[in-house]
Amino acid sequence: MKQYLRSSVLVIGGAEDKVHGKEILQRFWHCAGGTDAIIAIIPSASREPTIIGDRYVSIFSEMGAKDLKVLDVRDRIQGEDKDYQEYVEKCTAIFMTGGDQLRLCGLLADTPLMERIRQRVKLGEVTLGGTSAGAAVMGHHMIAGGSSGESPNRALVDMAMGLGIIPEVIVDQHFHNRNRMARLLSALSNHPERLGIGIDEDTCAVFQKDEYIEVIGKGTVTIVDGQAMSYTNHGKVAAEDPLALHNLRLHILGHGDRYNRKTHQPMAGIVE
Amino acid sequence: MKQYLRSSVLVIGGAEDKVHGKEILQRFWHCAGGTDAIIAIIPSASREPTIIGDRYVSIFSEMGAKDLKVLDVRDRIQGEDKDYQEYVEKCTAIFMTGGDQLRLCGLLADTPLMERIRQRVKLGEVTLGGTSAGAAVMGHHMIAGGSSGESPNRALVDMAMGLGIIPEVIVDQHFHNRNRMARLLSALSNHPERLGIGIDEDTCAVFQKDEYIEVIGKGTVTIVDGQAMSYTNHGKVAAEDPLALHNLRLHILGHGDRYNRKTHQPMAGIVE
């Protein structure tokens, strides 16, 4: 069931294995072309972009990537940098690291660099990967922060605009690890037409064009589908009041499981 | 929509308000008959049964209950105590406090006292209330303990036999407060035919005969319905491996919302 499609978008829940089997990063490298891979690394979510950028350079370099470059954008003006733009034209893949998703969007949203990346991803010409903050930015609506340990309520989650790579999803990462179900539900209450996707650490939802999501890695991908939601009190209660949401569909997907984005149906993978 | 039915079973998520409006305990008192209420309090889940028993005696006594007695069962042999059995015959309501659900079941399961309580509840002759541990014991299957912060997996939850008052439910309490969605899902993976019910603190699922569940209190009642579950890997993976569960229905119910146990459909309450 392994498909190394160039057009894959790898949405990673953070803390992916960088030392042992490296299943997720290996998949990214394979999609990117393996020994022909030309990979741009964007560490802009992080306040330590040099360290984190170099870390991924080492990993993909050891795997045998053909060429690598860190697009170390620390100022929006660099979103017009000619060198960076040229690299985005010739690369086969782009990887966005973890850090702060608001920082990442603040630096890159609507820059020529990001617009071209989005276009090439949409055309299926390049592989895109993002982990943690780099995963959070994938949707049109983005969870910027929030809390846990409360009944779902609007004040439990901070929303912002994402990069809109896969507009219809609202991604949450480190999902079960940081007990984020209540905040994802809180986010969805205002956008039930979006698909809520919670990705555990060292776990990846591989988006393949408009068709399937495939799960790889160690944990689960949680899908909360509000398509058939019959009721929410979202617009009627105060921000701290508990939210009601009726008739959601919930899928916990494990390794190898798939989800059909058109039919909204999950399919079981083969347990090896 | 307030119904003070004697046959109500009040399943409370713990930490119910005992000082201010006391909505949940007031409802219990009303169902029990108000100033005609004769209430048996079972503090056996607690290792401080005297303190906690007396606390509820004070509360219901201040409300104006007609008579109160603590059935302070600390040994299974007391499950045959004639005084206690007589009180169970004449009481209008029984309240089970918090503590440790394994202790409560260990002391009371299958004793003549508990059998008679179960029978009178089933006949709709008395009101039953249980908070925290006293709520956990309601189903046939009981969550005895567990953890959070992980992908759902079998090792995340300890299961035991409950008192079987409402056999078809698996109750989890302090639900969103202690981030227990993953453990409830883990419990359900082995019993998808049961209804998973997560009750937040100071929140109550009021069961009315075989028909409705009504939500009162400050938080939410989460219902996870596995009736249409199309797949789980439960029997195929190791205890620590992540669980997959496909096609669950999820409802987050707020104050006044109801759930029809026959049709498995939620109904919105009126937002006041």
Coordinates of C-alpha atoms in Angstrom, one line a residue:
Chain A
M1 CA 0.0 0.0 0.0
K2 CA 3.1 2.3 0.0
Q3 CA 2.7 5.0 -2.6
Y4 CA 5.5 7.4 -3.2
L5 CA 3.5 10.0 -5.0
R6 CA 5.3 13.3 -5.7
S7 CA 2.0 15.0 -5.1
S8 CA 1.7 13.8 -1.5
V9 CA 1.2 16.3 1.4
L10 CA 2.5 14.9 4.7
V11 CA 0.8 16.4 7.7
I12 CA 2.8 15.3 10.7
G13 CA 1.7 15.5 14.4
G14 CA 5.1 16.6 15.7
A15 CA 7.9 14.6 17.4
E16 CA 8.4 12.3 14.4
D17 CA 11.1 9.7 14.7
K18 CA 14.4 11.2 13.5
V19 CA 16.8 8.5 14.8
H20 CA 15.5 4.9 14.3
G21 CA 13.2 3.7 11.5
K22 CA 12.3 7.3 10.5
E23 CA 9.3 5.9 8.8
I24 CA 7.6 9.3 8.2
L25 CA 10.7 11.2 7.1
Q26 CA 11.7 8.3 4.9
R27 CA 8.3 8.4 3.2
F28 CA 8.8 12.1 2.6
W29 CA 12.2 11.5 1.1
H30 CA 10.8 8.8 -1.1
C31 CA 8.0 11.0 -2.3
A32 CA 10.5 13.7 -3.0
G33 CA 12.4 11.5 -5.4
G34 CA 14.8 9.6 -3.1
T35 CA 18.3 10.1 -4.4
D36 CA 16.9 12.6 -6.9
A37 CA 15.3 14.6 -4.2
I38 CA 15.8 18.4 -4.1
I39 CA 14.5 19.6 -0.8
A40 CA 13.8 23.1 0.5
I41 CA 13.5 23.3 4.3
I42 CA 11.6 26.1 5.8
P43 CA 12.4 26.5 9.6
S44 CA 10.6 29.8 10.0
A45 CA 8.2 28.6 12.6
S46 CA 11.1 28.2 15.0
R47 CA 13.1 30.7 17.0
E48 CA 16.1 28.5 16.4
P49 CA 15.9 28.3 12.6
T50 CA 19.6 27.5 12.1
I51 CA 19.7 24.6 14.5
I52 CA 16.4 23.0 13.4
G53 CA 17.1 23.7 9.7
D54 CA 20.5 22.0 9.9
R55 CA 19.0 19.0 11.7
Y56 CA 16.6 18.2 8.8
V57 CA 19.4 18.9 6.3
S58 CA 21.5 16.2 8.1
I59 CA 18.7 13.7 8.1
F60 CA 17.7 14.0 4.4
S61 CA 21.3 14.3 3.4
E62 CA 22.1 11.0 5.2
M63 CA 19.2 9.4 3.4
G64 CA 20.9 10.4 0.1
A65 CA 18.9 13.5 -1.1
K66 CA 20.5 15.0 -4.2
D67 CA 20.4 18.6 -3.0
L68 CA 19.1 20.6 0.1
K69 CA 18.7 24.2 1.0
V70 CA 17.3 26.0 4.1
L71 CA 15.0 28.8 3.1
D72 CA 15.7 30.7 6.3
V73 CA 13.0 33.3 6.1
R74 CA 13.1 35.6 9.2
D75 CA 11.5 38.7 7.6
R76 CA 8.6 38.9 5.2
I77 CA 10.8 40.7 2.6
Q78 CA 12.7 37.4 2.2
G79 CA 9.5 36.0 0.7
E80 CA 10.7 37.9 -2.4
D81 CA 14.3 36.6 -2.3
K82 CA 15.4 35.6 -5.8
D83 CA 17.6 32.7 -4.7
Y84 CA 14.8 31.3 -2.6
Q85 CA 12.3 31.7 -5.4
E86 CA 14.7 29.9 -7.8
Y87 CA 15.1 27.1 -5.4
V88 CA 11.4 26.7 -5.1
E89 CA 11.1 26.4 -8.9
K90 CA 13.6 23.6 -9.1
C91 CA 13.0 21.7 -5.9
T92 CA 11.0 18.4 -5.7
A93 CA 9.8 18.9 -2.1
I94 CA 9.4 21.4 0.7
F95 CA 9.5 20.7 4.4
M96 CA 8.1 23.0 7.1
T97 CA 9.5 22.5 10.6
G98 CA 7.9 22.9 14.0
G99 CA 7.8 26.0 16.2
D100 CA 5.0 28.6 16.4
Q101 CA 2.4 28.4 13.7
L102 CA 1.5 32.1 14.1
R103 CA 5.1 33.0 13.4
L104 CA 5.2 30.8 10.4
C105 CA 2.0 32.3 8.9
G106 CA 3.1 35.8 9.8
L107 CA 6.3 35.5 7.9
L108 CA 5.1 33.5 4.9
A109 CA 1.4 34.0 4.2
D110 CA 0.7 35.7 0.9
T111 CA 4.4 36.2 0.0
P112 CA 5.4 35.4 -3.6
L113 CA 7.5 32.5 -2.2
M114 CA 4.5 30.9 -0.4
E115 CA 2.1 31.6 -3.3
R116 CA 4.4 29.7 -5.6
I117 CA 4.8 26.8 -3.2
R118 CA 1.0 26.6 -2.8
Q119 CA 0.7 26.6 -6.6
R120 CA 3.2 23.9 -7.2
V121 CA 1.7 21.7 -4.4
K122 CA -1.7 22.2 -6.0
L123 CA -0.4 21.2 -9.4
G124 CA 1.0 18.0 -7.8
E125 CA 4.6 19.0 -8.8
V126 CA 6.2 18.9 -5.4
T127 CA 5.8 17.0 -2.1
L128 CA 5.0 19.1 0.9
G129 CA 5.7 18.1 4.5
G130 CA 4.9 19.9 7.7
T131 CA 5.4 18.8 11.3
S132 CA 3.8 20.3 14.4
A133 CA 3.5 24.1 13.6
G134 CA 4.3 23.1 10.0
A135 CA 1.2 20.8 10.1
A136 CA -1.1 23.3 11.9
V137 CA -0.9 25.8 9.1
M138 CA -2.3 23.4 6.4
G139 CA -5.9 24.5 6.6
H140 CA -7.7 27.7 5.8
H141 CA -8.7 27.9 9.5
M142 CA -5.8 27.3 11.9
I143 CA -5.7 26.4 15.6
A144 CA -3.2 29.0 16.9
G145 CA -3.3 27.9 20.5
G146 CA -5.6 26.7 23.3
S147 CA -6.0 24.7 26.4
S148 CA -7.3 21.4 27.7
G149 CA -9.0 20.0 30.8
E150 CA -12.3 21.7 30.2
S151 CA -15.7 21.1 28.6
P152 CA -15.5 22.2 24.9
N153 CA -16.0 26.0 24.8
R154 CA -15.1 28.8 22.4
A155 CA -12.5 30.3 24.8
L156 CA -10.6 27.0 24.9
V157 CA -9.2 27.6 21.4
D158 CA -7.5 30.5 19.6
M159 CA -8.2 30.5 15.9
A160 CA -6.3 32.3 13.1
M161 CA -5.9 32.0 9.3
G162 CA -3.7 29.2 8.1
L163 CA -1.8 28.9 4.8
G164 CA -4.7 27.2 3.1
I165 CA -2.8 24.4 1.5
I166 CA -5.6 21.9 2.2
P167 CA -8.4 24.5 2.9
E168 CA -11.1 22.1 4.1
V169 CA -9.2 20.8 7.1
I170 CA -8.6 22.1 10.6
V171 CA -5.5 20.3 11.9
D172 CA -4.5 19.8 15.5
Q173 CA -1.2 18.1 16.3
H174 CA 0.4 16.4 19.3
F175 CA -3.2 15.3 19.5
H176 CA -3.9 12.6 22.1
N177 CA -0.5 13.3 23.6
R178 CA -1.6 16.7 24.7
N179 CA -5.3 15.8 25.2
R180 CA -6.6 18.1 22.5
M181 CA -9.9 16.6 21.6
A182 CA -11.9 19.3 23.5
R183 CA -10.1 22.1 21.7
L184 CA -10.5 20.5 18.3
L185 CA -14.2 20.1 19.0
S186 CA -14.3 23.8 20.1
A187 CA -12.7 24.8 16.8
L188 CA -15.1 22.7 14.8
S189 CA -18.2 24.2 16.4
N190 CA -17.6 27.3 14.4
H191 CA -16.6 25.6 11.2
P192 CA -18.6 22.3 11.0
E193 CA -18.2 22.2 7.3
R194 CA -14.4 21.7 7.8
L195 CA -12.9 18.3 8.6
G196 CA -11.3 18.2 12.0
I197 CA -8.0 16.2 11.9
G198 CA -6.1 15.4 15.1
I199 CA -2.7 13.9 14.5
D200 CA -0.7 12.2 17.3
E201 CA 3.0 12.6 17.7
D202 CA 5.2 10.5 15.4
T203 CA 2.2 10.0 13.2
C204 CA 1.4 11.4 9.8
A205 CA -1.7 11.9 7.7
V206 CA -0.5 11.6 4.1
F207 CA -2.9 13.5 1.8
Q208 CA -2.9 12.3 -1.7
K209 CA -4.5 14.8 -4.1
D210 CA -8.2 15.1 -3.5
E211 CA -8.7 11.4 -2.8
Y212 CA -7.3 9.6 0.2
I213 CA -5.7 10.3 3.5
E214 CA -3.4 7.5 4.5
V215 CA -2.1 7.0 8.1
I216 CA 1.5 6.1 8.8
G217 CA 3.6 6.3 12.0
K218 CA 3.2 5.2 15.6
G219 CA -0.1 6.8 16.7
T220 CA -3.5 7.5 15.5
V221 CA -5.2 10.1 13.3
T222 CA -8.5 11.3 14.6
I223 CA -11.1 12.5 12.2
V224 CA -14.1 14.5 13.4
D225 CA -16.6 15.0 10.6
G226 CA -19.2 17.6 11.2
Q227 CA -20.9 17.2 7.8
A228 CA -24.0 15.7 9.4
M229 CA -24.0 17.9 12.5
S230 CA -27.6 18.5 13.4
Y231 CA -27.1 21.1 16.1
T232 CA -24.7 23.3 17.9
N233 CA -25.3 26.1 20.4
H234 CA -22.1 27.8 19.2
G235 CA -23.8 31.1 18.2
K236 CA -26.1 31.3 21.2
V237 CA -23.8 31.0 24.3
A238 CA -21.0 33.0 25.9
A239 CA -17.4 32.2 25.0
E240 CA -16.8 30.3 28.3
D241 CA -20.1 28.3 28.2
P242 CA -20.0 24.7 27.2
L243 CA -20.6 23.9 23.6
A244 CA -23.1 21.4 22.4
L245 CA -22.4 19.5 19.1
H246 CA -24.9 16.8 17.9
N247 CA -24.3 14.1 15.4
L248 CA -20.6 14.2 14.6
R249 CA -18.9 11.3 13.1
L250 CA -15.7 10.2 14.7
H251 CA -12.9 8.0 13.3
I252 CA -9.8 6.9 15.0
L253 CA -7.5 5.7 12.2
G254 CA -4.4 3.5 12.8
H255 CA -1.4 2.7 10.7
G256 CA -2.3 1.8 7.2
D257 CA -5.9 3.0 7.5
R258 CA -7.2 5.3 4.8
Y259 CA -9.9 7.9 4.7
N260 CA -11.7 8.8 1.5
R261 CA -12.1 12.6 1.3
K262 CA -14.9 12.4 -1.2
T263 CA -17.1 9.8 0.4
H264 CA -16.1 10.7 3.9
Q265 CA -15.6 7.0 4.6
P266 CA -12.6 5.3 6.4
M267 CA -11.1 2.0 5.1
A268 CA -9.1 -0.4 7.3
G269 CA -5.5 -1.0 6.5
I270 CA -4.0 -4.5 6.6
V271 CA -2.7 -5.4 10.1
E272 CA 0.7 -6.9 9.4
Chain B
M1 CA -38.6 20.6 30.8
K2 CA -37.9 19.8 34.5
Q3 CA -39.3 16.4 35.3
Y4 CA -39.1 15.2 38.9
L5 CA -39.6 11.6 38.2
R6 CA -39.1 9.2 41.1
S7 CA -37.7 6.7 38.6
S8 CA -34.8 9.0 37.6
V9 CA -31.2 7.7 37.8
L10 CA -28.8 10.6 38.2
V11 CA -25.3 9.9 37.0
I12 CA -23.0 12.7 38.1
G13 CA -19.5 13.5 36.8
G14 CA -18.1 14.3 40.3
A15 CA -17.4 17.7 42.0
E16 CA -21.1 18.7 41.9
D17 CA -22.0 22.0 43.3
K18 CA -22.7 21.6 47.1
V19 CA -22.7 25.3 48.1
H20 CA -24.4 27.6 45.6
G21 CA -27.3 26.7 43.3
K22 CA -26.8 23.0 43.9
E23 CA -28.8 22.3 40.7
I24 CA -27.9 18.6 40.5
L25 CA -28.4 17.8 44.2
Q26 CA -31.6 19.8 44.2
R27 CA -32.9 17.8 41.3
F28 CA -32.1 14.6 43.2
W29 CA -33.9 15.9 46.2
H30 CA -36.9 16.8 44.1
C31 CA -37.0 13.4 42.4
A32 CA -36.7 11.8 45.8
G33 CA -39.9 13.5 47.0
G34 CA -38.7 16.9 48.3
T35 CA -39.9 17.3 51.9
D36 CA -41.2 13.7 51.7
A37 CA -37.8 12.4 50.7
I38 CA -36.4 9.5 52.6
I39 CA -32.8 9.2 51.5
A40 CA -30.2 6.4 52.0
I41 CA -26.6 7.6 51.6
I42 CA -24.0 5.0 50.7
P43 CA -20.5 6.4 51.3
S44 CA -18.7 3.0 50.8
A45 CA -16.6 4.2 47.9
S46 CA -14.8 6.5 50.2
R47 CA -12.1 5.8 52.8
E48 CA -13.6 8.7 54.8
P49 CA -17.1 7.4 54.8
T50 CA -18.2 9.2 58.0
I51 CA -17.1 12.6 56.8
I52 CA -18.5 12.3 53.3
G53 CA -21.7 10.6 54.5
D54 CA -22.3 13.4 57.0
R55 CA -21.7 16.0 54.3
Y56 CA -24.5 14.7 52.1
V57 CA -26.8 14.3 55.2
S58 CA -26.3 18.0 56.0
I59 CA -27.0 19.0 52.4
F60 CA -30.2 17.0 51.9
S61 CA -31.3 17.8 55.5
E62 CA -31.0 21.5 54.9
M63 CA -33.0 21.1 51.7
G64 CA -35.8 19.7 53.9
A65 CA -35.6 15.9 53.4
K66 CA -38.0 14.0 55.7
D67 CA -35.5 11.4 56.8
L68 CA -31.8 10.4 56.1
K69 CA -29.6 7.5 56.9
V70 CA -26.0 6.7 56.1
L71 CA -25.7 3.0 55.1
D72 CA -22.0 2.9 56.2
V73 CA -21.1 -0.5 54.6
R74 CA -17.4 -1.2 55.4
D75 CA -17.6 -5.0 55.2
R76 CA -19.5 -7.2 52.8
I77 CA -21.4 -8.8 55.7
Q78 CA -23.1 -5.5 56.3
G79 CA -24.8 -6.1 52.9
E80 CA -27.1 -8.4 54.9
D81 CA -27.7 -5.9 57.8
K82 CA -31.4 -6.0 58.7
D83 CA -31.6 -2.3 59.6
Y84 CA -30.0 -1.3 56.3
Q85 CA -32.3 -3.6 54.4
E86 CA -35.4 -2.2 56.2
Y87 CA -34.3 1.4 55.3
V88 CA -33.8 0.4 51.7
E89 CA -37.4 -0.9 51.7
K90 CA -38.8 2.4 53.0
C91 CA -36.5 4.9 51.4
T92 CA -37.5 7.0 48.3
A93 CA -33.9 7.5 47.1
I94 CA -30.4 6.2 47.4
F95 CA -27.2 8.3 46.9
M96 CA -23.8 6.8 46.3
T97 CA -20.8 9.1 47.0
G98 CA -17.4 9.4 45.3
G99 CA -14.2 7.5 46.2
D100 CA -12.9 4.4 44.6
Q101 CA -15.3 2.5 42.3
L102 CA -13.5 -0.8 42.8
R103 CA -13.9 -0.5 46.6
L104 CA -17.6 0.4 46.1
C105 CA -18.2 -2.7 43.9
G106 CA -16.1 -4.9 46.1
L107 CA -18.2 -4.1 49.1
L108 CA -21.6 -4.1 47.5
A109 CA -21.8 -6.1 44.3
D110 CA -24.2 -9.1 44.7
T111 CA -25.1 -8.4 48.3
P112 CA -28.8 -8.7 49.3
L113 CA -28.7 -5.0 50.0
M114 CA -27.5 -4.0 46.5
E115 CA -29.7 -6.6 44.8
R116 CA -32.8 -5.0 46.4
I117 CA -31.6 -1.5 45.5
R118 CA -31.1 -2.6 41.9
Q119 CA -34.6 -4.2 41.9
R120 CA -36.3 -1.1 43.3
V121 CA -34.5 1.1 40.8
K122 CA -35.6 -1.2 38.0
L123 CA -39.2 -1.0 39.2
G124 CA -38.9 2.8 39.2
E125 CA -39.8 2.9 42.9
V126 CA -36.8 4.9 44.0
T127 CA -34.5 7.6 42.7
L128 CA -30.8 6.6 42.4
G129 CA -27.9 9.1 42.4
G130 CA -24.2 8.4 42.1
T131 CA -21.3 10.9 41.8
S132 CA -17.8 10.2 40.5
A133 CA -17.1 6.6 41.7
G134 CA -20.8 6.3 42.4
A135 CA -21.4 7.2 38.7
A136 CA -18.7 4.9 37.4
V137 CA -20.4 1.8 38.8
M138 CA -23.6 2.2 36.9
G139 CA -22.8 0.1 33.8
H140 CA -22.3 -3.6 33.5
H141 CA -18.7 -2.8 32.3
M142 CA -16.9 -0.3 34.5
I143 CA -13.8 1.8 33.9
A144 CA -11.8 1.1 37.1
G145 CA -8.9 3.4 36.2
G146 CA -6.6 4.5 33.5
S147 CA -4.5 7.2 32.0
S148 CA -4.4 10.0 29.4
G149 CA -2.0 11.7 27.1
E150 CA -1.7 8.7 24.7
S151 CA -3.2 7.4 21.5
P152 CA -6.2 5.2 22.5
N153 CA -4.8 1.7 23.4
R154 CA -6.0 -1.2 25.5
A155 CA -3.4 -0.6 28.2
L156 CA -4.7 2.9 28.7
V157 CA -7.8 1.7 30.6
D158 CA -8.5 -0.8 33.4
M159 CA -11.9 -2.5 33.1
A160 CA -13.9 -4.3 35.8
M161 CA -17.5 -5.3 36.4
G162 CA -19.8 -2.6 37.6
L163 CA -23.1 -2.8 39.5
G164 CA -25.1 -3.1 36.3
I165 CA -27.8 -0.6 37.2
I166 CA -27.9 0.7 33.6
P167 CA -26.1 -2.2 31.9
E168 CA -25.7 -0.8 28.4
V169 CA -23.6 2.2 29.4
I170 CA -19.9 2.6 30.0
V171 CA -19.5 5.7 32.2
D172 CA -16.5 7.9 32.6
Q173 CA -16.6 10.8 35.0
H174 CA -14.5 14.1 35.5
F175 CA -14.5 13.6 31.7
H176 CA -13.2 16.6 29.9
N177 CA -11.7 17.9 33.2
R178 CA -9.3 15.0 33.2
N179 CA -9.0 14.6 29.5
R180 CA -10.6 11.1 29.4
M181 CA -11.7 10.8 25.8
A182 CA -8.9 8.4 24.8
R183 CA -9.6 6.1 27.7
L184 CA -13.3 6.0 27.0
L185 CA -12.6 5.2 23.4
S186 CA -10.1 2.5 24.6
A187 CA -12.9 1.0 26.8
L188 CA -15.4 1.1 24.0
S189 CA -13.2 -0.7 21.5
N190 CA -13.8 -3.9 23.4
H191 CA -17.5 -3.2 23.9
P192 CA -18.8 -1.2 20.9
E193 CA -22.4 -2.4 21.6
R194 CA -22.3 -0.3 24.8
L195 CA -22.9 3.4 24.9
G196 CA -19.9 5.4 26.1
I197 CA -20.9 8.3 28.3
G198 CA -18.4 10.8 29.5
I199 CA -19.7 13.2 32.2
D200 CA -17.9 16.4 33.1
E201 CA -17.6 17.7 36.6
D202 CA -20.7 19.4 38.1
T203 CA -22.7 17.8 35.3
C204 CA -25.3 15.1 35.4
A205 CA -26.9 12.7 33.0
V206 CA -30.4 12.1 34.2
F207 CA -31.6 8.7 33.0
Q208 CA -35.4 8.4 32.8
K209 CA -36.5 4.8 32.5
D210 CA -35.6 3.3 29.2
E211 CA -36.3 6.5 27.3
Y212 CA -34.3 9.7 27.7
I213 CA -31.1 11.0 29.1
E214 CA -31.3 14.7 30.1
V215 CA -28.3 16.8 30.8
I216 CA -28.2 19.2 33.7
G217 CA -25.3 21.1 35.4
K218 CA -22.4 23.2 34.3
G219 CA -20.5 21.1 31.7
T220 CA -21.2 18.6 28.9
V221 CA -22.2 15.0 28.6
T222 CA -20.3 13.3 25.8
I223 CA -21.9 10.3 24.1
V224 CA -19.8 8.0 22.0
D225 CA -22.1 5.6 20.1
G226 CA -20.4 2.5 18.6
Q227 CA -23.6 1.0 17.2
A228 CA -22.5 1.7 13.6
M229 CA -18.8 1.0 14.2
S230 CA -17.5 -0.6 10.9
Y231 CA -14.1 -1.6 12.1
T232 CA -11.7 -1.9 15.0
N233 CA -8.3 -3.5 15.2
H234 CA -9.0 -4.3 18.9
G235 CA -8.5 -8.0 18.7
K236 CA -5.6 -7.9 16.4
V237 CA -3.0 -5.6 18.1
A238 CA -0.9 -5.7 21.2
A239 CA -2.2 -4.0 24.4
E240 CA 0.0 -0.9 23.9
D241 CA -0.6 -0.5 20.2
P242 CA -2.9 2.3 19.0
L243 CA -6.5 1.3 18.5
A244 CA -8.4 2.1 15.4
L245 CA -12.2 2.7 15.6
H246 CA -14.1 3.6 12.4
N247 CA -17.6 5.2 12.2
L248 CA -18.4 6.1 15.7
R249 CA -21.1 8.7 16.4
L250 CA -20.2 11.5 18.8
H251 CA -22.5 13.9 20.6
I252 CA -21.5 16.6 23.0
L253 CA -24.7 17.5 24.9
G254 CA -25.1 20.7 26.8
H255 CA -27.5 21.8 29.5
G256 CA -31.1 20.8 28.7
D257 CA -30.2 18.6 25.8
R258 CA -31.6 15.1 25.7
Y259 CA -30.7 11.8 24.1
N260 CA -33.2 9.2 23.1
R261 CA -31.8 5.8 24.2
K262 CA -34.1 4.0 21.8
T263 CA -33.4 5.9 18.6
H264 CA -29.9 6.9 19.6
Q265 CA -30.7 10.5 18.6
P266 CA -29.9 13.7 20.5
M267 CA -32.4 16.6 20.8
A268 CA -31.4 20.1 21.5
G269 CA -32.6 21.8 24.7
I270 CA -33.9 25.3 24.8
V271 CA -31.1 27.9 25.4
E272 CA -32.5 30.1 28.1

